[in-house]
Short mmCIF file of C-alpha atoms in Angstrom, two decimals:
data_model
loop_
_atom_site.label_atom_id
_atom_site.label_comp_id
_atom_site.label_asym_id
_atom_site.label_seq_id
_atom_site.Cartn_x
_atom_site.Cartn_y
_atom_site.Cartn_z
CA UNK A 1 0.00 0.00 0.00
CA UNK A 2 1.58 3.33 -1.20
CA UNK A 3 1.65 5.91 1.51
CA UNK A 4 -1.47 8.52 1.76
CA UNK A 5 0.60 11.06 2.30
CA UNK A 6 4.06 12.85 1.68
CA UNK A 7 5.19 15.36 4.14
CA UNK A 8 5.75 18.82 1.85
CA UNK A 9 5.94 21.59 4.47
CA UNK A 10 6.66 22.13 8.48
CA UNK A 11 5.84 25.65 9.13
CA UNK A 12 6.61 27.74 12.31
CA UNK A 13 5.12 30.49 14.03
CA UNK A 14 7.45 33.19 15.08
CA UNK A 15 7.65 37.29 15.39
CA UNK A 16 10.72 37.60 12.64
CA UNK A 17 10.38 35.60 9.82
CA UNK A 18 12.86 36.59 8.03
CA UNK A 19 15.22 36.07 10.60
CA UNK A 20 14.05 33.21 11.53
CA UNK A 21 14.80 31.52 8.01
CA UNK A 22 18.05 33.21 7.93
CA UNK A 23 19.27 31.64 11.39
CA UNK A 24 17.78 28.06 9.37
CA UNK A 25 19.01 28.77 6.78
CA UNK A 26 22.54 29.09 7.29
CA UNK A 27 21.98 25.72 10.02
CA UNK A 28 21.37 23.90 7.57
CA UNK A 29 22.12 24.97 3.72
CA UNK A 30 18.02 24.85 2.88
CA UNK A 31 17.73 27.41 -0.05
CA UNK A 32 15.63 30.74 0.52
CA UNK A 33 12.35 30.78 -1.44
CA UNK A 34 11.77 33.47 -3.42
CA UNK A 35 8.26 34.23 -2.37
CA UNK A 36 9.96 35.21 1.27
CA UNK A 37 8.77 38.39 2.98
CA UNK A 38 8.16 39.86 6.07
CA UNK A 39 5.00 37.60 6.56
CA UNK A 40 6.12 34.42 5.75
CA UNK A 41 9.66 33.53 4.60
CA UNK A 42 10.30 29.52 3.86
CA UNK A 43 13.32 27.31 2.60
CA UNK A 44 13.38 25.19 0.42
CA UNK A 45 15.10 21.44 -0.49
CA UNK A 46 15.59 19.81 -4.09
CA UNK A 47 13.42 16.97 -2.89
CA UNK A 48 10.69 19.48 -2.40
CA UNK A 49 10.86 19.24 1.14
CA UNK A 50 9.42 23.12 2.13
CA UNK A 51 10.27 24.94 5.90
CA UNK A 52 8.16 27.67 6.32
CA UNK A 53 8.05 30.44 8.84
CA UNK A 54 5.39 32.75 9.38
CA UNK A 55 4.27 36.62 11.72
CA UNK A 56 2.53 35.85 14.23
CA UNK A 57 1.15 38.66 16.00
CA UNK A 58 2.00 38.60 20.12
CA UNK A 59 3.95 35.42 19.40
CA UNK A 60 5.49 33.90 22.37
CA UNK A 61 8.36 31.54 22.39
CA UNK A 62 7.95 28.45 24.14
CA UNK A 63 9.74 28.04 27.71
CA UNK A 64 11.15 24.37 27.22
CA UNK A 65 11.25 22.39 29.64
CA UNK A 66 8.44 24.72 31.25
CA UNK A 67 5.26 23.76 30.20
CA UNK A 68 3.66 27.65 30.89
CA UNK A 69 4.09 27.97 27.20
CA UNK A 70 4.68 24.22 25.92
CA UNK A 71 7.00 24.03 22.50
CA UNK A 72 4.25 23.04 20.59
CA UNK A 73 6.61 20.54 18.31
CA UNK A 74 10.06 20.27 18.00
CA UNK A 75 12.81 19.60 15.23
CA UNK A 76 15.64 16.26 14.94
CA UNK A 77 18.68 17.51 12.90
CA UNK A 78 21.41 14.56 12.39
CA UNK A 79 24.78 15.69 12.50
CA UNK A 80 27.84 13.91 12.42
CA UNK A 81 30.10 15.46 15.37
CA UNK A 82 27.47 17.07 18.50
CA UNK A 83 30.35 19.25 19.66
CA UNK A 84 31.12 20.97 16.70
CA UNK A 85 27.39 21.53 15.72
CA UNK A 86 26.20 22.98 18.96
CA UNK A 87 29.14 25.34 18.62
CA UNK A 88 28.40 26.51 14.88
CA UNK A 89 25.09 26.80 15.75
CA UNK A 90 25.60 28.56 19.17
CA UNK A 91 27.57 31.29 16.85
CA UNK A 92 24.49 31.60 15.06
CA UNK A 93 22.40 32.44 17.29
CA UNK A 94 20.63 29.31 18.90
CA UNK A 95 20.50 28.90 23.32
CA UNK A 96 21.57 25.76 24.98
CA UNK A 97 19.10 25.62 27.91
CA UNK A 98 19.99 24.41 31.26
CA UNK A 99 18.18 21.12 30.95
CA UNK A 100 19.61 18.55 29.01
CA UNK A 101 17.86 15.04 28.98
CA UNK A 102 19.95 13.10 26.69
CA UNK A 103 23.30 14.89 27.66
CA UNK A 104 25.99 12.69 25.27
CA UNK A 105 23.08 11.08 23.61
CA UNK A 106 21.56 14.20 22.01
CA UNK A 107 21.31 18.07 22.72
CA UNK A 108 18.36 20.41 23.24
CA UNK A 109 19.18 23.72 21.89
CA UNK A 110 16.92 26.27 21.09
CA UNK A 111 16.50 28.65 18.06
CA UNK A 112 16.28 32.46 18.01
CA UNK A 113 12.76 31.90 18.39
CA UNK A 114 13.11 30.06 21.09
CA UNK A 115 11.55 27.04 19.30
CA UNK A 116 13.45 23.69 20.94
CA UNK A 117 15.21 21.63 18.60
CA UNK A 118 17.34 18.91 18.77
CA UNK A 119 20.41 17.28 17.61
CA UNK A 120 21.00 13.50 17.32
CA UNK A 121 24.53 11.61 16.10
CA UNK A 122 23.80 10.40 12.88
#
């Protein structure tokens, strides 16, 4: 049986789009869509794989591992060496919160939205 459906998009709610896809942008080599604005910005992959980002009005960032604004979802990036990754991306503006759950295992960061994400050997 051939799957239903194909995942195209994950889009996130944030105050700063565009800098928002910028910070993602240069995480992960995703290209900028040309149909990005101040709205809604989004990245794209060859494989048609789309990250979007869009305003949200009074947006709040999550407070991970507070639950008094829950993070809502969160993102698994593989990377090869967890050291070197959570330093590149500490340069670009991502937090490393206090609580770390899988400390050797994985790492919780956070991006400039404050949006949790994760990153996992692999």
């Amino acid at each position: 049986m051939s799957p239903l459906m194909k995942l195209a998009a994950i889009t996130l709610d944030c105050a700063d789009p565009v800098a928002l896809a910028a910070f993602y942008q240069q995480a992960t080599g995703l290209e900028p869509h040309p149909g990005s604005g101040a709205d809604f910005a989004g990245l794209t992959r060859g494989d048609g794989l789309f990250l979007g980002f869009q305003r949200v009005d009074g947006y709040r960032a999550p407070h991970w591992p507070d639950q008094t604004v829950p993070q809502q979802f969160h993102l698994d990036f593989a990377v090869e060496d967890l050291d070197e990754a959570e330093a590149r991306l500490l340069e670009l503006g991502a937090g490393r919160p206090d609580h770390q759950p899988g400390e050797g295992v994985w790492r919780v960061l956070t991006d400039p939205a404050g949006h949790p994400f994760c990153l996992v050997r692999g």
